[in-house]
Amino acid sequence: SPRVVIIGAGIVGTNVADELVSRGWDDITVVEQGPLNMPGGSTSHAPGLVFQTNSSKTMSEFAKYTVSKLLSLEQDGQSCFNQVGGLEVATTPERLEELKRKRGWAQSWKIETHLLTTDECLELYPLLDRDSVLGGLHIPSDGLALAARAVQLLIARTTEAGVRYLDLTPVTNIERSDGKVTGVTTPNGSIPADIVISCAGFWGVEIGAMVGLPIPLLPLAHQYVKTGSLQALATPNKPANGADLPILRHQDQDLYYREHGDRYGIGYYGHRPMPVVAASLGRTPTHVDEKHMPSRLDFTAEDFKPAWEASKKLLPVLREAEITDGFNGIFSFTPDGGPIVGQHPTLDGFYVAEAVWVTHSAGVAKALAELLTTGRSEVDLADCDLARFEEVQLAPAYVSETSQQNFVEVYDILHPMQPRESPRNLRVSPFHARQQELGAVFVESRAWERPQWFEANAELLQDLPAQWRPVSRDVWSARFHSPISAVEAWKTRTAVAMYDMTPLKRLEVFGPGAANLLQRLTTSDILKHPDQATYTLMLDNGGGILGDVIVARLEPDSFHVGVFSPTALDYISRTARKHSKRNPNQWTQVRDITGATCSIGLWGPLAPSVMQALQAPDIANLPHHGFCKTFIAGIPVLAIRLSHVGELGWEIYTSAEFGLRLWDVLWAAGQAYGVVAAGRAALNALRMETGFRDWGADMTSEHGAYEAGLGQLVDSGKEGCVGEAAVKGRSEGGALRRLRTLTVDDGRSVVLGKEPVFYDGRAAGYVTSAAFAYTIRKPIAYAYLPGEVLDGEAVEIEYFGRRIRATVTDEPLSNVSARRERP
Ligand code: FAD
């Protein structure tokens, strides 16, 4: 097997070693700068609370695996997990509702939970203040990870299996040659390696700098205290770190609690963010103990004052107690709260697994080990892929501001549509000024400003025919939403609308190897129809969907490729580099031209009239998926007849300097046909009505083409593409689960995504996307359901504890007639 060096013997590094060794890899060295018995990183003082429920399926899967692994990791009859259960309490009506939403996620990800009344909370946790608690969520399988002990047991187990551990050995450089890692440098010499995995926790930024890789994490100090002994917690024979009560979260005050024998441990996120530069901490001393380690800074008592007052209110026994120990412990935060897992984009063999909580540690390690040994992880990694960030999001100022914001919001109730407040206006399309004039309400996505709807269209609300009028929404789903989207949907279906598609990624893939590369990476024969763009899929070797792409061959060796995520760009670029290296005569280059170009989707039944008015017949006459390079009013453009909304029209691209003029020209020509500018809210509804899947939500690497209902994008005659063997013989009919469209029976209950879907009384799937489908005047949702579920069958969606009846419906939806453009 390859020679592997893992940097860091915290909970992540030791788990990665263990997961690799258990998969048969046998040349592994773990290099740790601190002493092995207590390395001094975040793991060395982690209180180890494991709350598994997360809005991200991936994170919950990681946590579930961590729990099962720590339960199985035992010595002398004692495992590394104390499954005392978890209790989250609500002290405000908003939190009580939020707990219902959280229970929805738990049901979606198959974690047992129970909503509790005040009485039930007190029965489970008698020390709570009855007057404060409105209710709670009990998760019986949560509990306490004995993280430091787990590290020691993993070191022992893996050492026995042949893993070498070098402690008191800082890695000072990463050695490389010809685009590949070759080893690591330490004060005691070099250690050769084919694969280097940085599991350096909050030191990740420093390790990344050794290979020119910006790591978007920020080390922040977080306060943790222990009280003196409390009679109320004392039980006979309780170990010093023992606990009987569930771990407790009081998120309304940014607090969590556990027992350490007869003392309370209290963690607090409500204080000011306290960023730390890891390099400033100096070298880890040769002796580390509980109170002296690099990841432990002095306690700032002033910051903890509100926490102590709130704690005494929630747990009145604390009024008799005092704080006997406190510290500001350091760990990593990231711009979106997710961990950072993946490969260096250009240095082969360099991997990272950082910004990982104890909660997710074994799960992340398993996924990374799978990726290394088989090429794919069972759990989708999009939420934690290093490549999910755009370059601008790697800027230190961006990372610092957004990670601090993430710290501040870590326990906040966040609406899924809630836009980031700052930093904003980092990336705007050339149409931005016009969009502002039209009262665009922007949301931020990957640092782009994207119009959600346009206030200027409000005046059209009075003209909206009755059958297009939106229904009133509940308070939660009405947030960050406007009925104006109904106008924009109506105009798209009945006249014509302009959509800013600039933020969707566009690549130029060119060179003598380009055609072969794209043939290899996609499921369709992209050369079959030279005059047409191909909408196709990229699969991994297990058949999981890595992305959907639109490929147009502009020249024999040059392709325009539309992708929907930075991870797809990373995948295509990496593979292009590999192929080019292997066969230099057949090189391929990949250029991200997104920022240098722009794109307008002009869609609607009157779009052809607009194009005729502009005297662009070559665009107007394009067949489905046809494309051409031409001029519109003297502006050089590429137009592809494709649609995300199911209406006839084109995506029209030009370089950035012509963008504003292109907008103005289309806008002026569209006036006679009632053109409107339309935003993402309308787009989302219309694309769902038409059956268009969003990668990352409706399809991920956990889903195959047939499951996602995209079997038609797999060219059965095509050979030699990635994933071919895995999809061979599969069919829609044989899929164990399939993405289905649900229409909500009451015609008005709008859900937002990730809610559990019940079939035959049990949670059988979850909502991947949802919208109000204006064309049929009903809310709709997509959900993966067992393959045997038939059209017309009844299901229920649980939304804030309420069951909403829905019907499984055939695609395309009635009223969204077949003549409309398919994706
Ligand atoms: P670490 O444990 O920091 O390990 C990284 C290792 O890399 C270190 O040992 C370091 O010495 C080594 N290293 C770094 N640079 C080099 C180098 N150049 N050469 C060699 N070795 C190097 N998480 C939870 O899930 N639940 C909780 O309740 C919880 N509570 C927390 C409370 C506090 C106060 C803090 C600070 C953190 C808490 N966390 C919690 C977070 C959790 O502790 C960390 O996310 C986790 O321990 C990180 O593990 P790791 O292995 O990535 O990092």
mmCIF file of N, CA and C in Angstrom, residues 96-105 107 113 115 137 474 476 751 755-756 758 796-805:
data_model
loop_
_atom_site.group_PDB
_atom_site.id
_atom_site.type_symbol
_atom_site.label_atom_id
_atom_site.label_comp_id
_atom_site.label_asym_id
_atom_site.label_seq_id
_atom_site.Cartn_x
_atom_site.Cartn_y
_atom_site.Cartn_z
ATOM 1 N N LEU A 96 -38.869 26.439 21.055
ATOM 2 C CA LEU A 96 -39.747 25.269 21.120
ATOM 3 C C LEU A 96 -40.128 24.832 19.700
ATOM 4 N N GLU A 97 -40.411 25.805 18.849
ATOM 5 C CA GLU A 97 -40.707 25.499 17.444
ATOM 6 C C GLU A 97 -39.464 24.931 16.754
ATOM 7 N N GLU A 98 -38.331 25.537 17.056
ATOM 8 C CA GLU A 98 -37.076 25.097 16.426
ATOM 9 C C GLU A 98 -36.786 23.634 16.781
ATOM 10 N N LEU A 99 -37.119 23.245 18.015
ATOM 11 C CA LEU A 99 -36.877 21.849 18.407
ATOM 12 C C LEU A 99 -37.743 20.895 17.587
ATOM 13 N N LYS A 100 -38.933 21.371 17.213
ATOM 14 C CA LYS A 100 -39.784 20.532 16.357
ATOM 15 C C LYS A 100 -39.132 20.380 14.990
ATOM 16 N N ARG A 101 -38.555 21.472 14.502
ATOM 17 C CA ARG A 101 -37.889 21.404 13.192
ATOM 18 C C ARG A 101 -36.683 20.455 13.284
ATOM 19 N N LYS A 102 -35.983 20.560 14.404
ATOM 20 C CA LYS A 102 -34.810 19.699 14.597
ATOM 21 C C LYS A 102 -35.216 18.229 14.664
ATOM 22 N N ARG A 103 -36.339 17.995 15.334
ATOM 23 C CA ARG A 103 -36.827 16.607 15.388
ATOM 24 C C ARG A 103 -37.126 16.113 13.966
ATOM 25 N N GLY A 104 -37.563 17.019 13.113
ATOM 26 C CA GLY A 104 -37.787 16.666 11.711
ATOM 27 C C GLY A 104 -36.498 16.179 11.067
ATOM 28 N N TRP A 105 -35.404 16.923 11.280
ATOM 29 C CA TRP A 105 -34.123 16.480 10.701
ATOM 30 C C TRP A 105 -33.757 15.104 11.255
ATOM 31 N N GLN A 107 -35.624 12.773 12.281
ATOM 32 C CA GLN A 107 -36.423 11.709 11.638
ATOM 33 C C GLN A 107 -35.931 11.475 10.208
ATOM 34 N N THR A 113 -35.665 10.483 18.437
ATOM 35 C CA THR A 113 -35.790 11.655 19.322
ATOM 36 C C THR A 113 -37.216 11.706 19.866
ATOM 37 N N LEU A 115 -39.997 14.667 21.589
ATOM 38 C CA LEU A 115 -40.310 16.000 22.097
ATOM 39 C C LEU A 115 -40.897 15.840 23.494
ATOM 40 N N LEU A 137 -36.176 18.522 23.682
ATOM 41 C CA LEU A 137 -35.993 17.437 22.713
ATOM 42 C C LEU A 137 -35.009 16.455 23.317
ATOM 43 N N ASP A 474 -47.411 30.294 6.065
ATOM 44 C CA ASP A 474 -47.216 30.400 7.509
ATOM 45 C C ASP A 474 -46.018 31.322 7.759
ATOM 46 N N TRP A 476 -43.143 31.095 9.166
ATOM 47 C CA TRP A 476 -41.773 30.645 8.920
ATOM 48 C C TRP A 476 -41.467 30.602 7.420
ATOM 49 N N VAL A 751 -43.465 23.728 2.429
ATOM 50 C CA VAL A 751 -42.341 23.299 3.267
ATOM 51 C C VAL A 751 -41.065 23.824 2.618
ATOM 52 N N GLU A 755 -37.454 18.118 5.489
ATOM 53 C CA GLU A 755 -38.491 17.570 6.360
ATOM 54 C C GLU A 755 -38.648 16.062 6.073
ATOM 55 N N PRO A 756 -38.987 15.270 7.113
ATOM 56 C CA PRO A 756 -39.179 13.835 6.871
ATOM 57 C C PRO A 756 -40.495 13.568 6.123
ATOM 58 N N PHE A 758 -43.343 10.630 5.446
ATOM 59 C CA PHE A 758 -43.853 9.372 5.994
ATOM 60 C C PHE A 758 -44.678 8.630 4.946
ATOM 61 N N GLU A 796 -47.069 11.644 3.937
ATOM 62 C CA GLU A 796 -47.211 12.801 4.815
ATOM 63 C C GLU A 796 -45.854 13.437 5.029
ATOM 64 N N ILE A 797 -45.839 14.758 5.017
ATOM 65 C CA ILE A 797 -44.596 15.485 5.299
ATOM 66 C C ILE A 797 -44.751 16.082 6.692
ATOM 67 N N GLU A 798 -43.729 15.892 7.540
ATOM 68 C CA GLU A 798 -43.834 16.491 8.876
ATOM 69 C C GLU A 798 -43.124 17.838 8.886
ATOM 70 N N TYR A 799 -43.877 18.840 9.301
ATOM 71 C CA TYR A 799 -43.381 20.214 9.278
ATOM 72 C C TYR A 799 -43.688 20.824 10.636
ATOM 73 N N PHE A 800 -42.646 21.122 11.416
ATOM 74 C CA PHE A 800 -42.829 21.644 12.776
ATOM 75 C C PHE A 800 -43.813 20.780 13.569
ATOM 76 N N GLY A 801 -43.674 19.484 13.437
ATOM 77 C CA GLY A 801 -44.497 18.575 14.231
ATOM 78 C C GLY A 801 -45.877 18.306 13.649
ATOM 79 N N ARG A 802 -46.224 19.021 12.593
ATOM 80 C CA ARG A 802 -47.546 18.858 11.983
ATOM 81 C C ARG A 802 -47.410 17.964 10.756
ATOM 82 N N ARG A 803 -48.361 17.044 10.576
ATOM 83 C CA ARG A 803 -48.308 16.172 9.397
ATOM 84 C C ARG A 803 -49.113 16.792 8.251
ATOM 85 N N ILE A 804 -48.488 16.911 7.105
ATOM 86 C CA ILE A 804 -49.139 17.509 5.930
ATOM 87 C C ILE A 804 -49.319 16.410 4.889
ATOM 88 N N ARG A 805 -50.530 16.248 4.437
ATOM 89 C CA ARG A 805 -50.773 15.175 3.459
ATOM 90 C C ARG A 805 -50.319 15.606 2.061
#
